[in-house]
Amino acid sequence: MIYDLIIIGGGPAGITAGIYAARQKLNTLLITKSFGGQMARKTVAIENYPGFEEISSSELIQRFEKHLRKQKIDIERDEVIKLKKLKKEFLALTKSKHRFEAKAVIIASGADPRFLEVPGEKKFIGRGVSYCTVCDQALFRDKIVAVIGGGNAGFEAAISLANYAKKIYILEYRKKIEADETNQERAKRTGRVEVITNAALKQIKGNQLPERGEAERRVEMKANSERGKLHRFVNSIIYQDRETKKNITLPLEGVFVEIGSQPATAFAKGLVDFNEKDEIIVEFETCQTKTPGLFAAGDVTDVRWKQIVVAAGEGCKAGLSAYDYLRGLQQRQNNISDL
Ligand SMILES: Cc1cc2nc3c(=O)[nH]c(=O)nc-3n(C[C@H](O)[C@H](O)[C@H](O)COP(=O)(O)OP(=O)(O)OC[C@H]3O[C@@H](n4cnc5c(N)ncnc54)[C@H](O)[C@@H]3O)c2cc1C
């Protein structure tokens, strides 16, 4: 079967695109690894989504998903690993080796957390190094931890961690903190957060580990967290004070990485143009990429503001633009068959 439209991603952009496409009666498939996207990493309440003065990310995700599932739309929980343009249709290949075809595609795959790229990071993923505060914070009750990154996400992570950890360092590379004043005040009020600026993380250290694959580490971490404990192998970090050039060791057991994100675009190479941040360049009014019939929306694109309401708005634009494109395609085909 050939779908009218495939949407890749189940965050605010993809879900909104799905709702609009289904309401235009497009035969649509939404493929996503997860629902909610980056909202699931939000540790404190969301306070800037209109209509909800304060709502937890889990509740907003549930509401988004419920709204989507009310539509006539096919949904696949899978990961797209390659997107190709055939003669007419697009072909999406997934991790579970499925092949899906459609006349138009919307990429709404958002962004993944950025890695620190320091020695020890990869070795201790799931063993003290975390990219999801909301998922892992409860495992660090009464422990000392560090949040790497002093932006809003870093401060919010620290505020939330203060409900569990006894001490939280925030390490910021730059001299000046750029998180909102409100977040800085909230962190201060916890009495558990210490901010260190001008700090370049050099290494994450821990106990010796046997060599293991990523998959095994994840299984082990899940099993341990289900038992309510985690084999924490991280035991310290080393950072350099960028002013004095001195290396300083901080004994601690958890490292939470909050240094921004990287657009999830690997599967689309060749079909779209990227800017210097690896974001997909789209035409502002329609979310159209350089390939006709291929649209992109939300954080994966070069749209300036990365926010839930913006991603939802861009998803709406992409959904309606895809509908316009498909209607044009249909009209051209009818004209040809009339000749
Ligand atoms: C810690 C944190 C706090 C934030 N706080 C706020 C806030 O308070 N207010 C606010 O407005 N915004 C906030 N944001 C930003 C907001 O979450 C994002 O702007 C928004 O989620 C972007 O939506 P999106 O749909 O474009 O992408 P994402 O949310 O990144 O969703 C992308 C989706 O695509 C899926 N996907 C990725 N690759 C593939 C693939 N190859 N195949 C299939 N599926 C794939 C993912 O699983 C995910 O479901 C925050 C972000 C973070 C990280």
mmCIF file with all atom_site columns, C-alpha atoms in Angstrom, residues 206-299:
data_model
loop_
_atom_site.group_PDB
_atom_site.id
_atom_site.type_symbol
_atom_site.label_atom_id
_atom_site.label_alt_id
_atom_site.label_comp_id
_atom_site.label_asym_id
_atom_site.label_entity_id
_atom_site.label_seq_id
_atom_site.pdbx_PDB_ins_code
_atom_site.Cartn_x
_atom_site.Cartn_y
_atom_site.Cartn_z
_atom_site.occupancy
_atom_site.B_iso_or_equiv
_atom_site.pdbx_formal_charge
_atom_site.auth_seq_id
_atom_site.auth_comp_id
_atom_site.auth_asym_id
_atom_site.auth_atom_id
_atom_site.pdbx_PDB_model_num
ATOM 1  C CA . GLY A 1 206 ? 34.929 5.677  38.049 1.00 0.00 ? 206 GLY A CA 1
ATOM 2  C CA . ASN A 1 207 ? 35.614 2.130  39.007 1.00 0.00 ? 207 ASN A CA 1
ATOM 3  C CA . GLN A 1 208 ? 37.228 -0.204 36.496 1.00 0.00 ? 208 GLN A CA 1
ATOM 4  C CA . LEU A 1 209 ? 34.691 -1.790 34.192 1.00 0.00 ? 209 LEU A CA 1
ATOM 5  C CA . PRO A 1 210 ? 34.678 -4.963 32.185 1.00 0.00 ? 210 PRO A CA 1
ATOM 6  C CA . GLU A 1 211 ? 34.226 -4.204 28.470 1.00 0.00 ? 211 GLU A CA 1
ATOM 7  C CA . ARG A 1 212 ? 30.536 -4.320 27.538 1.00 0.00 ? 212 ARG A CA 1
ATOM 8  C CA . GLY A 1 213 ? 28.248 -3.275 24.747 1.00 0.00 ? 213 GLY A CA 1
ATOM 9  C CA . GLU A 1 214 ? 25.749 -0.425 24.982 1.00 0.00 ? 214 GLU A CA 1
ATOM 10 C CA . ALA A 1 215 ? 22.755 -2.770 24.865 1.00 0.00 ? 215 ALA A CA 1
ATOM 11 C CA . GLU A 1 216 ? 23.991 -4.838 27.809 1.00 0.00 ? 216 GLU A CA 1
ATOM 12 C CA . ARG A 1 217 ? 24.623 -1.702 29.859 1.00 0.00 ? 217 ARG A CA 1
ATOM 13 C CA . ARG A 1 218 ? 21.080 -0.477 29.261 1.00 0.00 ? 218 ARG A CA 1
ATOM 14 C CA . VAL A 1 219 ? 19.550 -3.838 30.247 1.00 0.00 ? 219 VAL A CA 1
ATOM 15 C CA . GLU A 1 220 ? 21.672 -3.827 33.405 1.00 0.00 ? 220 GLU A CA 1
ATOM 16 C CA . MET A 1 221 ? 20.685 -0.289 34.345 1.00 0.00 ? 221 MET A CA 1
ATOM 17 C CA . LYS A 1 222 ? 16.982 -1.041 33.841 1.00 0.00 ? 222 LYS A CA 1
ATOM 18 C CA . ALA A 1 223 ? 17.212 -4.210 35.961 1.00 0.00 ? 223 ALA A CA 1
ATOM 19 C CA . ASN A 1 224 ? 19.033 -2.370 38.723 1.00 0.00 ? 224 ASN A CA 1
ATOM 20 C CA . SER A 1 225 ? 16.664 0.556  38.728 1.00 0.00 ? 225 SER A CA 1
ATOM 21 C CA . GLU A 1 226 ? 13.709 -1.830 38.913 1.00 0.00 ? 226 GLU A CA 1
ATOM 22 C CA . ARG A 1 227 ? 15.298 -3.284 42.034 1.00 0.00 ? 227 ARG A CA 1
ATOM 23 C CA . GLY A 1 228 ? 15.513 0.279  43.367 1.00 0.00 ? 228 GLY A CA 1
ATOM 24 C CA . LYS A 1 229 ? 19.267 0.579  43.229 1.00 0.00 ? 229 LYS A CA 1
ATOM 25 C CA . LEU A 1 230 ? 21.889 1.364  40.682 1.00 0.00 ? 230 LEU A CA 1
ATOM 26 C CA . HIS A 1 231 ? 25.421 0.070  40.514 1.00 0.00 ? 231 HIS A CA 1
ATOM 27 C CA . ARG A 1 232 ? 26.962 3.509  40.380 1.00 0.00 ? 232 ARG A CA 1
ATOM 28 C CA . PHE A 1 233 ? 30.389 3.257  38.937 1.00 0.00 ? 233 PHE A CA 1
ATOM 29 C CA . VAL A 1 234 ? 31.094 6.965  38.496 1.00 0.00 ? 234 VAL A CA 1
ATOM 30 C CA . ASN A 1 235 ? 33.125 8.208  41.452 1.00 0.00 ? 235 ASN A CA 1
ATOM 31 C CA . SER A 1 236 ? 34.428 11.624 40.359 1.00 0.00 ? 236 SER A CA 1
ATOM 32 C CA . ILE A 1 237 ? 34.844 14.179 37.607 1.00 0.00 ? 237 ILE A CA 1
ATOM 33 C CA . ILE A 1 238 ? 37.788 16.349 36.673 1.00 0.00 ? 238 ILE A CA 1
ATOM 34 C CA . TYR A 1 239 ? 37.250 19.854 35.342 1.00 0.00 ? 239 TYR A CA 1
ATOM 35 C CA . GLN A 1 240 ? 39.608 22.644 34.462 1.00 0.00 ? 240 GLN A CA 1
ATOM 36 C CA . ASP A 1 241 ? 39.127 26.120 35.899 1.00 0.00 ? 241 ASP A CA 1
ATOM 37 C CA . ARG A 1 242 ? 39.468 28.040 32.625 1.00 0.00 ? 242 ARG A CA 1
ATOM 38 C CA . GLU A 1 243 ? 40.897 31.097 34.384 1.00 0.00 ? 243 GLU A CA 1
ATOM 39 C CA . THR A 1 244 ? 43.587 29.517 36.581 1.00 0.00 ? 244 THR A CA 1
ATOM 40 C CA . LYS A 1 245 ? 44.067 26.487 34.241 1.00 0.00 ? 245 LYS A CA 1
ATOM 41 C CA . LYS A 1 246 ? 44.042 24.275 37.358 1.00 0.00 ? 246 LYS A CA 1
ATOM 42 C CA . ASN A 1 247 ? 42.505 20.790 37.141 1.00 0.00 ? 247 ASN A CA 1
ATOM 43 C CA . ILE A 1 248 ? 40.039 20.167 39.964 1.00 0.00 ? 248 ILE A CA 1
ATOM 44 C CA . THR A 1 249 ? 38.566 16.809 41.044 1.00 0.00 ? 249 THR A CA 1
ATOM 45 C CA . LEU A 1 250 ? 35.016 16.619 42.414 1.00 0.00 ? 250 LEU A CA 1
ATOM 46 C CA . PRO A 1 251 ? 34.069 13.346 44.127 1.00 0.00 ? 251 PRO A CA 1
ATOM 47 C CA . LEU A 1 252 ? 30.475 12.470 43.108 1.00 0.00 ? 252 LEU A CA 1
ATOM 48 C CA . GLU A 1 253 ? 28.304 9.644  41.819 1.00 0.00 ? 253 GLU A CA 1
ATOM 49 C CA . GLY A 1 254 ? 26.088 11.034 39.082 1.00 0.00 ? 254 GLY A CA 1
ATOM 50 C CA . VAL A 1 255 ? 26.615 13.182 36.007 1.00 0.00 ? 255 VAL A CA 1
ATOM 51 C CA . PHE A 1 256 ? 23.547 14.657 34.279 1.00 0.00 ? 256 PHE A CA 1
ATOM 52 C CA . VAL A 1 257 ? 24.262 16.010 30.814 1.00 0.00 ? 257 VAL A CA 1
ATOM 53 C CA . GLU A 1 258 ? 22.290 19.124 29.819 1.00 0.00 ? 258 GLU A CA 1
ATOM 54 C CA . ILE A 1 259 ? 24.348 20.778 27.089 1.00 0.00 ? 259 ILE A CA 1
ATOM 55 C CA . GLY A 1 260 ? 21.732 21.066 24.370 1.00 0.00 ? 260 GLY A CA 1
ATOM 56 C CA . SER A 1 261 ? 20.734 18.890 21.498 1.00 0.00 ? 261 SER A CA 1
ATOM 57 C CA . GLN A 1 262 ? 21.626 17.642 18.063 1.00 0.00 ? 262 GLN A CA 1
ATOM 58 C CA . PRO A 1 263 ? 19.015 17.479 15.262 1.00 0.00 ? 263 PRO A CA 1
ATOM 59 C CA . ALA A 1 264 ? 18.011 13.867 14.470 1.00 0.00 ? 264 ALA A CA 1
ATOM 60 C CA . THR A 1 265 ? 18.533 13.953 10.719 1.00 0.00 ? 265 THR A CA 1
ATOM 61 C CA . ALA A 1 266 ? 20.935 11.135 9.789  1.00 0.00 ? 266 ALA A CA 1
ATOM 62 C CA . PHE A 1 267 ? 18.268 9.200  7.830  1.00 0.00 ? 267 PHE A CA 1
ATOM 63 C CA . ALA A 1 268 ? 17.466 12.172 5.565  1.00 0.00 ? 268 ALA A CA 1
ATOM 64 C CA . LYS A 1 269 ? 20.938 12.977 4.184  1.00 0.00 ? 269 LYS A CA 1
ATOM 65 C CA . GLY A 1 270 ? 20.903 13.740 0.457  1.00 0.00 ? 270 GLY A CA 1
ATOM 66 C CA . LEU A 1 271 ? 17.244 14.785 0.357  1.00 0.00 ? 271 LEU A CA 1
ATOM 67 C CA . VAL A 1 272 ? 17.500 18.007 2.372  1.00 0.00 ? 272 VAL A CA 1
ATOM 68 C CA . ASP A 1 273 ? 19.897 20.920 2.879  1.00 0.00 ? 273 ASP A CA 1
ATOM 69 C CA . PHE A 1 274 ? 21.392 21.610 6.315  1.00 0.00 ? 274 PHE A CA 1
ATOM 70 C CA . ASN A 1 275 ? 22.535 24.831 7.979  1.00 0.00 ? 275 ASN A CA 1
ATOM 71 C CA . GLU A 1 276 ? 25.729 25.105 10.078 1.00 0.00 ? 276 GLU A CA 1
ATOM 72 C CA . LYS A 1 277 ? 23.907 23.601 13.098 1.00 0.00 ? 277 LYS A CA 1
ATOM 73 C CA . ASP A 1 278 ? 22.871 20.536 11.062 1.00 0.00 ? 278 ASP A CA 1
ATOM 74 C CA . GLU A 1 279 ? 19.263 21.696 11.092 1.00 0.00 ? 279 GLU A CA 1
ATOM 75 C CA . ILE A 1 280 ? 17.088 21.082 8.026  1.00 0.00 ? 280 ILE A CA 1
ATOM 76 C CA . ILE A 1 281 ? 16.552 24.256 6.011  1.00 0.00 ? 281 ILE A CA 1
ATOM 77 C CA . VAL A 1 282 ? 12.867 24.776 5.260  1.00 0.00 ? 282 VAL A CA 1
ATOM 78 C CA . GLU A 1 283 ? 10.895 27.368 3.379  1.00 0.00 ? 283 GLU A CA 1
ATOM 79 C CA . PHE A 1 284 ? 9.353  29.547 6.108  1.00 0.00 ? 284 PHE A CA 1
ATOM 80 C CA . GLU A 1 285 ? 5.782  29.677 4.829  1.00 0.00 ? 285 GLU A CA 1
ATOM 81 C CA . THR A 1 286 ? 5.268  26.006 3.936  1.00 0.00 ? 286 THR A CA 1
ATOM 82 C CA . CYS A 1 287 ? 7.947  23.959 5.789  1.00 0.00 ? 287 CYS A CA 1
ATOM 83 C CA . GLN A 1 288 ? 8.969  22.610 2.339  1.00 0.00 ? 288 GLN A CA 1
ATOM 84 C CA . THR A 1 289 ? 12.529 21.239 2.009  1.00 0.00 ? 289 THR A CA 1
ATOM 85 C CA . LYS A 1 290 ? 14.534 21.250 -1.214 1.00 0.00 ? 290 LYS A CA 1
ATOM 86 C CA . THR A 1 291 ? 12.825 17.989 -2.319 1.00 0.00 ? 291 THR A CA 1
ATOM 87 C CA . PRO A 1 292 ? 9.247  18.430 -3.588 1.00 0.00 ? 292 PRO A CA 1
ATOM 88 C CA . GLY A 1 293 ? 6.812  16.558 -1.353 1.00 0.00 ? 293 GLY A CA 1
ATOM 89 C CA . LEU A 1 294 ? 9.273  16.432 1.542  1.00 0.00 ? 294 LEU A CA 1
ATOM 90 C CA . PHE A 1 295 ? 8.463  18.742 4.460  1.00 0.00 ? 295 PHE A CA 1
ATOM 91 C CA . ALA A 1 296 ? 10.072 19.219 7.876  1.00 0.00 ? 296 ALA A CA 1
ATOM 92 C CA . ALA A 1 297 ? 8.755  20.747 11.099 1.00 0.00 ? 297 ALA A CA 1
ATOM 93 C CA . GLY A 1 298 ? 9.788  21.588 14.649 1.00 0.00 ? 298 GLY A CA 1
ATOM 94 C CA . ASP A 1 299 ? 13.189 21.357 16.335 1.00 0.00 ? 299 ASP A CA 1
#
